[in-house]
Short mmCIF file of N, CA and C in Angstrom, two decimals:
data_model
loop_
_atom_site.label_atom_id
_atom_site.label_comp_id
_atom_site.label_asym_id
_atom_site.label_seq_id
_atom_site.Cartn_x
_atom_site.Cartn_y
_atom_site.Cartn_z
N UNK A 1273 18.33 -16.03 8.61
CA UNK A 1273 18.39 -14.89 7.17
C UNK A 1273 17.08 -13.77 8.17
N UNK A 1274 17.39 -12.97 8.09
CA UNK A 1274 16.17 -12.09 8.61
C UNK A 1274 15.39 -11.45 7.22
N UNK A 1275 14.21 -11.31 7.01
CA UNK A 1275 13.30 -10.84 5.62
C UNK A 1275 12.29 -9.86 6.51
N UNK A 1276 12.52 -8.82 6.37
CA UNK A 1276 11.48 -7.52 6.65
C UNK A 1276 10.38 -7.65 5.13
N UNK A 1277 9.43 -7.18 5.86
CA UNK A 1277 8.18 -6.77 4.61
C UNK A 1277 7.74 -5.45 5.23
N UNK A 1278 8.30 -4.19 3.97
CA UNK A 1278 7.59 -2.81 4.00
C UNK A 1278 6.46 -2.96 3.03
N UNK A 1279 5.71 -2.16 3.09
CA UNK A 1279 4.13 -1.83 2.54
C UNK A 1279 3.71 -0.28 3.13
N UNK A 1280 3.70 0.41 2.15
CA UNK A 1280 3.19 1.81 2.55
C UNK A 1280 1.61 1.55 2.20
N UNK A 1281 0.64 1.83 3.31
CA UNK A 1281 -0.83 1.68 3.09
C UNK A 1281 -1.58 2.48 4.38
N UNK A 1282 -2.62 3.44 3.71
CA UNK A 1282 -3.28 4.10 4.68
C UNK A 1282 -4.50 3.54 4.80
N UNK A 1283 -4.83 3.00 6.32
CA UNK A 1283 -5.81 2.16 6.64
C UNK A 1283 -6.85 3.30 7.03
N UNK A 1284 -7.88 2.78 7.81
CA UNK A 1284 -9.06 3.53 8.71
C UNK A 1284 -8.94 2.40 10.01
N UNK A 1285 -9.52 3.17 10.86
CA UNK A 1285 -9.82 3.20 12.27
C UNK A 1285 -10.19 1.58 12.31
N UNK A 1286 -9.71 0.50 12.71
CA UNK A 1286 -9.92 -0.83 12.88
C UNK A 1286 -9.73 -1.45 12.27
N UNK A 1287 -8.85 -0.87 10.98
CA UNK A 1287 -8.50 -2.03 9.90
C UNK A 1287 -6.91 -2.34 9.98
N UNK A 1288 -6.73 -3.80 9.71
CA UNK A 1288 -5.39 -4.25 10.35
C UNK A 1288 -4.84 -4.95 8.68
N UNK A 1289 -3.56 -4.25 8.82
CA UNK A 1289 -2.84 -4.94 7.20
C UNK A 1289 -2.44 -6.35 7.47
N UNK A 1290 -2.66 -7.61 6.73
CA UNK A 1290 -2.18 -8.74 6.95
C UNK A 1290 -1.50 -9.41 6.33
N UNK A 1291 -0.96 -10.29 6.74
CA UNK A 1291 0.36 -10.75 5.12
C UNK A 1291 0.40 -12.68 6.35
N UNK A 1292 0.09 -13.06 4.47
CA UNK A 1292 -0.01 -14.36 4.59
C UNK A 1292 0.59 -15.10 3.51
N UNK A 1293 1.39 -16.67 4.10
CA UNK A 1293 2.47 -16.81 2.42
C UNK A 1293 3.10 -18.45 2.88
N UNK A 1294 3.45 -18.53 2.47
CA UNK A 1294 3.71 -20.28 2.18
C UNK A 1294 4.15 -20.68 3.64
N UNK A 1295 5.24 -19.76 4.46
CA UNK A 1295 6.24 -20.07 5.90
C UNK A 1295 5.06 -20.31 6.52
N UNK A 1296 5.30 -21.15 7.55
CA UNK A 1296 4.31 -21.05 8.80
C UNK A 1296 4.29 -20.09 9.57
N UNK A 1297 5.16 -18.96 9.49
CA UNK A 1297 4.60 -18.03 10.39
C UNK A 1297 3.57 -17.32 9.72
N UNK A 1298 3.68 -17.61 8.78
CA UNK A 1298 2.57 -16.77 7.73
C UNK A 1298 1.22 -17.21 7.60
N UNK A 1299 1.25 -18.38 7.99
CA UNK A 1299 0.05 -18.99 8.28
C UNK A 1299 -0.25 -19.86 7.13
N UNK A 1300 1.08 -20.68 6.93
CA UNK A 1300 0.81 -21.44 5.76
C UNK A 1300 0.09 -21.30 4.34
N UNK A 1301 -0.14 -20.44 4.67
CA UNK A 1301 -1.21 -20.20 2.89
C UNK A 1301 -2.64 -19.53 3.58
N UNK A 1302 -3.33 -19.88 5.05
CA UNK A 1302 -4.27 -19.90 5.47
C UNK A 1302 -4.52 -18.06 5.62
N UNK A 1303 -5.28 -17.50 5.46
CA UNK A 1303 -6.18 -16.49 6.06
C UNK A 1303 -6.02 -16.12 7.31
N UNK A 1304 -6.44 -17.23 7.78
CA UNK A 1304 -7.28 -17.34 9.25
C UNK A 1304 -5.79 -17.19 10.68
N UNK A 1305 -4.86 -17.79 9.49
CA UNK A 1305 -3.53 -18.13 10.31
C UNK A 1305 -2.69 -17.17 10.16
N UNK A 1306 -2.98 -15.92 9.42
CA UNK A 1306 -2.17 -14.86 8.70
C UNK A 1306 -1.45 -14.24 10.18
N UNK A 1307 -0.62 -13.53 9.89
CA UNK A 1307 0.15 -12.62 10.90
C UNK A 1307 -0.07 -10.85 10.34
N UNK A 1308 -0.33 -10.63 11.80
CA UNK A 1308 -0.72 -9.02 11.83
C UNK A 1308 0.30 -8.18 11.42
N UNK A 1309 0.56 -7.17 10.49
CA UNK A 1309 2.11 -6.54 10.47
C UNK A 1309 1.83 -5.48 11.77
N UNK A 1310 2.99 -4.58 11.65
CA UNK A 1310 3.26 -3.56 12.63
C UNK A 1310 3.13 -2.39 11.91
N UNK A 1311 2.49 -1.39 12.48
CA UNK A 1311 2.16 -0.19 12.02
C UNK A 1311 2.83 1.00 12.33
N UNK A 1312 3.85 1.69 11.65
CA UNK A 1312 4.73 3.36 11.54
C UNK A 1312 3.86 4.10 11.48
N UNK A 1313 3.69 5.33 11.76
CA UNK A 1313 2.90 6.54 11.29
C UNK A 1313 4.02 7.26 10.07
N UNK A 1314 5.04 7.05 9.96
CA UNK A 1314 5.95 7.51 9.19
C UNK A 1314 5.34 7.06 8.00
N UNK A 1315 6.13 8.32 6.58
CA UNK A 1315 5.82 8.21 5.73
C UNK A 1315 3.85 8.01 5.02
N UNK A 1316 3.50 8.19 6.20
CA UNK A 1316 1.78 8.33 5.99
C UNK A 1316 1.26 6.92 6.39
N UNK A 1317 1.98 6.24 6.66
CA UNK A 1317 1.46 4.88 7.03
C UNK A 1317 2.05 3.82 6.57
N UNK A 1318 3.07 3.17 7.33
CA UNK A 1318 4.24 2.11 6.82
C UNK A 1318 4.33 0.88 7.51
N UNK A 1319 3.87 -0.46 7.10
CA UNK A 1319 3.42 -1.58 7.74
C UNK A 1319 4.61 -2.63 7.55
N UNK A 1320 5.33 -3.07 8.85
CA UNK A 1320 5.91 -3.82 8.91
C UNK A 1320 5.63 -5.30 9.42
N UNK A 1321 6.57 -6.18 8.73
CA UNK A 1321 6.75 -7.59 9.70
C UNK A 1321 8.19 -8.03 9.32
N UNK A 1322 8.90 -8.69 10.51
CA UNK A 1322 10.04 -8.96 10.08
C UNK A 1322 9.93 -10.90 10.29
N UNK A 1323 10.76 -11.54 9.45
CA UNK A 1323 10.26 -13.09 9.26
C UNK A 1323 11.92 -13.38 9.61
N UNK A 1324 12.43 -14.26 10.93
CA UNK A 1324 13.75 -14.82 10.75
C UNK A 1324 13.23 -16.53 9.92
N UNK A 1325 14.38 -16.80 9.13
CA UNK A 1325 14.72 -17.99 8.31
C UNK A 1325 15.40 -18.68 7.99
N UNK A 1326 15.76 -19.62 7.85
CA UNK A 1326 17.32 -20.34 7.44
C UNK A 1326 16.86 -21.14 5.92
N UNK A 1327 15.55 -21.20 5.98
CA UNK A 1327 15.24 -22.05 4.55
C UNK A 1327 15.56 -21.06 3.19
N UNK A 1328 15.97 -21.64 2.09
CA UNK A 1328 15.89 -21.64 0.86
C UNK A 1328 15.37 -21.30 0.00
N UNK A 1329 14.07 -22.19 0.34
CA UNK A 1329 13.24 -22.42 -0.44
C UNK A 1329 12.13 -21.35 -0.68
N UNK A 1330 11.45 -21.05 -1.99
CA UNK A 1330 10.45 -19.64 -2.77
C UNK A 1330 9.52 -19.14 -1.24
N UNK A 1331 9.26 -18.33 -1.33
CA UNK A 1331 8.35 -17.93 -0.13
C UNK A 1331 7.56 -16.86 -0.87
N UNK A 1332 6.10 -17.29 -0.94
CA UNK A 1332 5.21 -16.99 -1.94
C UNK A 1332 4.49 -16.03 -0.77
N UNK A 1333 3.52 -14.93 -0.63
CA UNK A 1333 2.87 -14.53 -0.10
C UNK A 1333 2.28 -13.23 -1.02
N UNK A 1334 1.44 -12.44 0.44
CA UNK A 1334 0.55 -11.63 -0.36
C UNK A 1334 0.10 -10.89 0.99
N UNK A 1335 -0.47 -9.48 0.64
CA UNK A 1335 -1.07 -8.62 1.49
C UNK A 1335 -2.88 -8.70 1.71
N UNK A 1336 -3.59 -8.26 2.93
CA UNK A 1336 -4.47 -8.24 2.79
C UNK A 1336 -5.17 -7.39 3.56
N UNK A 1337 -6.60 -6.51 4.26
CA UNK A 1337 -6.80 -6.00 5.24
C UNK A 1337 -8.05 -6.26 5.71
N UNK A 1338 -7.60 -6.89 7.43
CA UNK A 1338 -9.01 -7.38 7.63
C UNK A 1338 -9.25 -6.25 8.68
N UNK A 1339 -10.94 -6.12 8.55
CA UNK A 1339 -12.28 -5.09 8.92
C UNK A 1339 -12.08 -5.55 11.02
N UNK A 1340 -11.46 -5.54 12.20
CA UNK A 1340 -12.04 -5.99 13.08
C UNK A 1340 -13.25 -5.48 13.50
N UNK A 1341 -14.00 -5.01 12.92
CA UNK A 1341 -15.44 -4.26 13.49
C UNK A 1341 -16.36 -5.73 12.83
N UNK A 1342 -16.36 -5.67 11.56
CA UNK A 1342 -17.06 -6.92 10.72
C UNK A 1342 -16.39 -8.05 10.37
N UNK A 1343 -15.17 -8.03 10.32
CA UNK A 1343 -14.46 -9.26 10.03
C UNK A 1343 -14.40 -9.38 8.76
N UNK A 1344 -14.61 -8.44 7.78
CA UNK A 1344 -14.56 -8.14 6.97
C UNK A 1344 -13.38 -8.58 5.83
N UNK A 1345 -12.70 -8.40 4.71
CA UNK A 1345 -11.88 -8.64 4.06
C UNK A 1345 -11.77 -7.84 2.48
N UNK A 1346 -10.72 -6.86 3.02
CA UNK A 1346 -10.07 -6.53 1.32
C UNK A 1346 -8.77 -7.10 0.86
N UNK A 1347 -8.72 -7.49 -0.35
CA UNK A 1347 -7.51 -8.41 -0.76
C UNK A 1347 -7.32 -7.72 -2.21
N UNK A 1348 -5.88 -7.79 -2.05
CA UNK A 1348 -4.62 -6.71 -3.12
C UNK A 1348 -5.11 -7.77 -4.31
N UNK A 1349 -4.77 -7.05 -5.62
CA UNK A 1349 -5.29 -7.33 -6.85
C UNK A 1349 -3.87 -8.55 -6.87
N UNK A 1350 -3.83 -9.49 -7.86
CA UNK A 1350 -3.03 -10.50 -8.61
C UNK A 1350 -2.67 -11.17 -7.93
N UNK A 1351 -1.45 -12.34 -8.71
CA UNK A 1351 -1.24 -13.11 -7.95
C UNK A 1351 -0.43 -12.82 -6.68
N UNK A 1352 0.18 -13.80 -6.24
CA UNK A 1352 1.18 -14.12 -4.79
C UNK A 1352 2.31 -13.41 -5.35
N UNK A 1353 2.75 -12.80 -4.51
CA UNK A 1353 4.51 -12.50 -4.81
C UNK A 1353 5.42 -13.39 -4.00
N UNK A 1354 6.66 -13.38 -5.08
CA UNK A 1354 7.59 -14.59 -4.84
C UNK A 1354 8.91 -13.89 -4.35
N UNK A 1355 9.75 -14.32 -3.47
CA UNK A 1355 10.46 -13.76 -2.79
C UNK A 1355 11.61 -15.51 -3.20
N UNK A 1356 12.88 -15.35 -3.83
CA UNK A 1356 13.40 -16.72 -3.79
C UNK A 1356 15.02 -16.43 -3.45
N UNK A 1357 14.83 -16.36 -1.74
CA UNK A 1357 16.60 -16.49 -1.37
C UNK A 1357 17.64 -17.14 -2.04
N UNK A 1358 18.56 -16.44 -1.97
CA UNK A 1358 19.54 -17.56 -2.60
C UNK A 1358 21.10 -17.66 -2.01
N UNK A 1359 22.09 -18.54 -2.37
CA UNK A 1359 23.11 -18.59 -1.64
C UNK A 1359 23.77 -17.24 -1.25
N UNK A 1360 24.18 -16.89 -0.27
CA UNK A 1360 25.17 -16.02 -0.26
C UNK A 1360 24.18 -14.82 -0.29
N UNK A 1361 23.20 -14.59 0.21
CA UNK A 1361 22.17 -13.33 0.39
C UNK A 1361 22.78 -13.01 1.59
N UNK A 1362 22.31 -11.63 1.80
CA UNK A 1362 22.82 -10.58 2.77
C UNK A 1362 22.07 -11.56 3.91
N UNK A 1363 22.64 -10.70 5.10
CA UNK A 1363 21.68 -11.54 6.30
C UNK A 1363 20.02 -11.18 6.92
N UNK A 1364 20.09 -9.63 6.15
CA UNK A 1364 19.17 -9.02 5.97
C UNK A 1364 18.39 -8.36 4.85
N UNK A 1365 17.28 -8.84 4.04
CA UNK A 1365 17.23 -8.34 3.05
C UNK A 1365 15.20 -7.53 3.56
N UNK A 1366 15.01 -6.79 2.81
CA UNK A 1366 13.54 -5.74 2.92
C UNK A 1366 13.53 -5.87 1.65
N UNK A 1367 11.99 -6.59 1.59
CA UNK A 1367 10.81 -6.85 0.65
C UNK A 1367 9.94 -4.95 1.07
N UNK A 1368 10.32 -4.19 0.02
CA UNK A 1368 9.61 -3.12 0.10
C UNK A 1368 8.82 -3.16 -1.49
N UNK A 1369 7.20 -3.33 -0.61
CA UNK A 1369 6.06 -3.38 -1.95
C UNK A 1369 5.26 -2.44 -1.85
N UNK A 1370 4.13 -2.34 -2.75
CA UNK A 1370 3.36 -1.29 -2.78
C UNK A 1370 2.22 -2.24 -2.72
N UNK A 1371 0.73 -1.65 -2.39
CA UNK A 1371 -0.40 -2.11 -2.63
C UNK A 1371 -0.68 -2.54 -3.95
N UNK A 1372 -1.71 -3.45 -4.50
CA UNK A 1372 -2.19 -3.40 -5.66
C UNK A 1372 -3.15 -3.65 -5.99
N UNK A 1373 -4.07 -1.98 -6.16
CA UNK A 1373 -5.67 -2.53 -6.43
C UNK A 1373 -6.29 -2.48 -7.42
N UNK A 1374 -7.14 -3.49 -7.60
CA UNK A 1374 -7.91 -3.70 -9.03
C UNK A 1374 -8.10 -2.63 -10.01
N UNK A 1375 -8.08 -1.12 -9.11
CA UNK A 1375 -8.92 -0.20 -9.73
C UNK A 1375 -7.39 0.43 -10.50
N UNK A 1376 -6.22 0.09 -10.51
CA UNK A 1376 -4.96 0.46 -11.09
C UNK A 1376 -5.50 0.31 -12.74
N UNK A 1377 -4.94 1.34 -12.92
CA UNK A 1377 -5.06 0.98 -14.76
C UNK A 1377 -3.97 0.52 -15.23
N UNK A 1378 -2.66 0.00 -14.62
CA UNK A 1378 -1.79 -1.01 -15.35
C UNK A 1378 -2.47 -2.35 -14.85
N UNK A 1379 -3.45 -3.10 -14.25
CA UNK A 1379 -4.22 -3.78 -14.25
C UNK A 1379 -5.44 -4.12 -15.01
N UNK A 1380 -5.76 -3.06 -15.75
CA UNK A 1380 -7.03 -3.34 -16.06
C UNK A 1380 -7.18 -4.23 -17.49
N UNK A 1381 -6.29 -4.27 -18.26
CA UNK A 1381 -5.88 -5.00 -19.19
C UNK A 1381 -6.06 -6.60 -18.69
N UNK A 1382 -5.67 -6.96 -17.58
CA UNK A 1382 -5.72 -8.50 -16.61
C UNK A 1382 -7.46 -8.54 -16.17
N UNK A 1383 -7.95 -7.75 -16.59
CA UNK A 1383 -9.23 -8.05 -15.68
C UNK A 1383 -10.29 -8.67 -16.59
N UNK A 1384 -11.04 -9.35 -15.56
CA UNK A 1384 -11.89 -10.44 -16.86
C UNK A 1384 -12.88 -9.96 -18.04
N UNK A 1385 -12.79 -8.49 -18.25
CA UNK A 1385 -13.52 -8.08 -19.10
C UNK A 1385 -13.22 -8.24 -20.44
N UNK A 1386 -11.47 -8.08 -20.24
CA UNK A 1386 -10.89 -8.05 -21.24
C UNK A 1386 -9.96 -9.13 -21.68
N UNK A 1387 -9.43 -10.30 -20.39
CA UNK A 1387 -8.89 -11.60 -20.88
C UNK A 1387 -10.12 -12.87 -21.16
N UNK A 1388 -11.59 -12.27 -20.68
CA UNK A 1388 -12.28 -13.49 -21.33
C UNK A 1388 -13.51 -12.76 -22.33
N UNK A 1389 -13.51 -11.29 -22.64
CA UNK A 1389 -13.92 -11.18 -23.90
C UNK A 1389 -13.40 -10.49 -24.94
N UNK A 1390 -12.79 -9.17 -24.79
CA UNK A 1390 -12.08 -8.64 -25.77
C UNK A 1390 -10.87 -8.96 -26.23
N UNK A 1391 -10.20 -9.89 -25.33
CA UNK A 1391 -8.96 -10.41 -25.64
C UNK A 1391 -8.97 -12.31 -25.86
N UNK A 1392 -10.13 -12.33 -25.79
CA UNK A 1392 -10.47 -13.64 -25.73
C UNK A 1392 -9.99 -14.36 -26.41
N UNK A 1393 -9.35 -15.67 -26.65
CA UNK A 1393 -9.06 -16.44 -27.79
C UNK A 1393 -9.87 -16.68 -28.87
N UNK A 1394 -9.78 -16.57 -30.26
CA UNK A 1394 -10.73 -17.11 -30.61
C UNK A 1394 -11.12 -18.60 -31.32
N UNK A 1395 -12.08 -18.80 -31.52
CA UNK A 1395 -12.13 -20.02 -31.79
C UNK A 1395 -12.14 -20.18 -33.35
N UNK A 1396 -11.49 -21.69 -33.75
CA UNK A 1396 -10.72 -21.82 -34.90
C UNK A 1396 -11.93 -22.01 -35.95
N UNK A 1397 -12.28 -21.14 -36.88
CA UNK A 1397 -13.71 -21.44 -37.69
C UNK A 1397 -13.31 -21.00 -39.14
N UNK A 1398 -14.08 -21.64 -40.43
CA UNK A 1398 -13.62 -21.14 -41.55
C UNK A 1398 -14.68 -19.92 -41.47
N UNK A 1399 -13.69 -18.90 -42.17
CA UNK A 1399 -14.06 -17.47 -42.05
C UNK A 1399 -15.37 -17.78 -43.09
N UNK A 1400 -16.53 -17.36 -42.87
CA UNK A 1400 -17.72 -17.38 -44.29
C UNK A 1400 -17.61 -15.55 -44.45
N UNK A 1401 -18.08 -16.04 -45.85
CA UNK A 1401 -18.06 -14.37 -46.12
C UNK A 1401 -19.73 -14.08 -46.36
N UNK A 1402 -19.24 -12.37 -46.05
CA UNK A 1402 -20.33 -11.65 -45.41
C UNK A 1402 -21.58 -11.66 -46.43
N UNK A 1403 -22.91 -11.85 -46.12
CA UNK A 1403 -23.69 -11.77 -47.36
C UNK A 1403 -24.19 -9.99 -47.49
N UNK A 1404 -24.48 -9.86 -48.77
CA UNK A 1404 -24.19 -8.98 -49.18
C UNK A 1404 -25.74 -8.53 -49.56
N UNK A 1405 -26.31 -7.32 -48.89
CA UNK A 1405 -27.62 -7.21 -49.57
C UNK A 1405 -28.53 -7.24 -50.50
N UNK A 1406 -27.87 -7.26 -51.18
CA UNK A 1406 -28.40 -6.96 -52.74
C UNK A 1406 -28.27 -5.87 -53.50
N UNK A 1407 -27.59 -5.18 -52.95
CA UNK A 1407 -27.63 -3.48 -53.49
C UNK A 1407 -25.96 -3.83 -54.50
N UNK A 1408 -26.04 -3.01 -55.02
CA UNK A 1408 -24.42 -3.48 -55.79
C UNK A 1408 -23.27 -2.24 -55.29
N UNK A 1409 -24.00 -1.03 -54.68
CA UNK A 1409 -23.04 -0.03 -53.75
C UNK A 1409 -22.97 -1.25 -52.37
N UNK A 1410 -22.95 -1.88 -52.07
CA UNK A 1410 -23.12 -2.25 -50.51
C UNK A 1410 -21.52 -2.86 -50.41
N UNK A 1411 -21.44 -1.94 -49.02
CA UNK A 1411 -19.80 -2.23 -48.04
C UNK A 1411 -19.74 -2.74 -47.05
N UNK A 1412 -19.14 -3.73 -46.86
CA UNK A 1412 -18.94 -4.50 -45.66
C UNK A 1412 -18.07 -4.25 -44.83
N UNK A 1413 -18.11 -3.71 -43.66
CA UNK A 1413 -16.69 -2.83 -43.11
C UNK A 1413 -16.73 -4.00 -41.31
N UNK A 1414 -15.66 -4.90 -41.35
CA UNK A 1414 -15.34 -5.10 -39.95
C UNK A 1414 -14.11 -4.80 -39.17
N UNK A 1415 -15.00 -4.47 -37.88
CA UNK A 1415 -13.67 -3.67 -37.24
C UNK A 1415 -13.14 -4.62 -36.52
N UNK A 1416 -11.61 -4.74 -36.34
CA UNK A 1416 -11.30 -5.37 -35.42
C UNK A 1416 -10.25 -4.67 -34.78
N UNK A 1417 -10.61 -3.97 -33.64
CA UNK A 1417 -9.55 -2.82 -33.15
C UNK A 1417 -8.55 -4.21 -32.23
N UNK A 1418 -7.54 -3.65 -32.51
CA UNK A 1418 -6.56 -4.01 -31.31
C UNK A 1418 -5.98 -2.30 -30.04
N UNK A 1419 -5.90 -2.54 -28.84
CA UNK A 1419 -5.76 -1.20 -28.44
C UNK A 1419 -5.43 -2.10 -26.70
N UNK A 1420 -4.46 -2.52 -26.60
CA UNK A 1420 -3.68 -2.69 -25.50
C UNK A 1420 -3.39 -1.27 -24.73
N UNK A 1421 -3.69 -0.36 -23.88
CA UNK A 1421 -3.51 0.68 -23.14
C UNK A 1421 -2.93 1.68 -24.40
#
């Protein structure tokens, strides 16, 4: 089976889009052994890589940018992508992806600000009655907003 990875991404001079994954030709998960993708200028910047495999094991992969000048790396946000080949799949499969930037509003609720603070699981404690200031007309207001997007 031939698996073709496609992703549109605009780069600067000296940047190379890399593909790392669970397959040995994709570096077996090691960014140092990752494979460079081929660039074609159509559609504003399309990167491709073709992988020939006969295995039906799940394929985990992700993209990142390597800067040739200083060796720095820019990683896309999120978990590894997964492709599960099945018996009877076509001989040629095209995986068309898009870059996942952390600045994408769709990922904002998954950031640590939300997962570790705003949506943090509450500890199980007995709810204590609020202390009143002693004035008869005192009002206690408790805000518990829930506003996911």
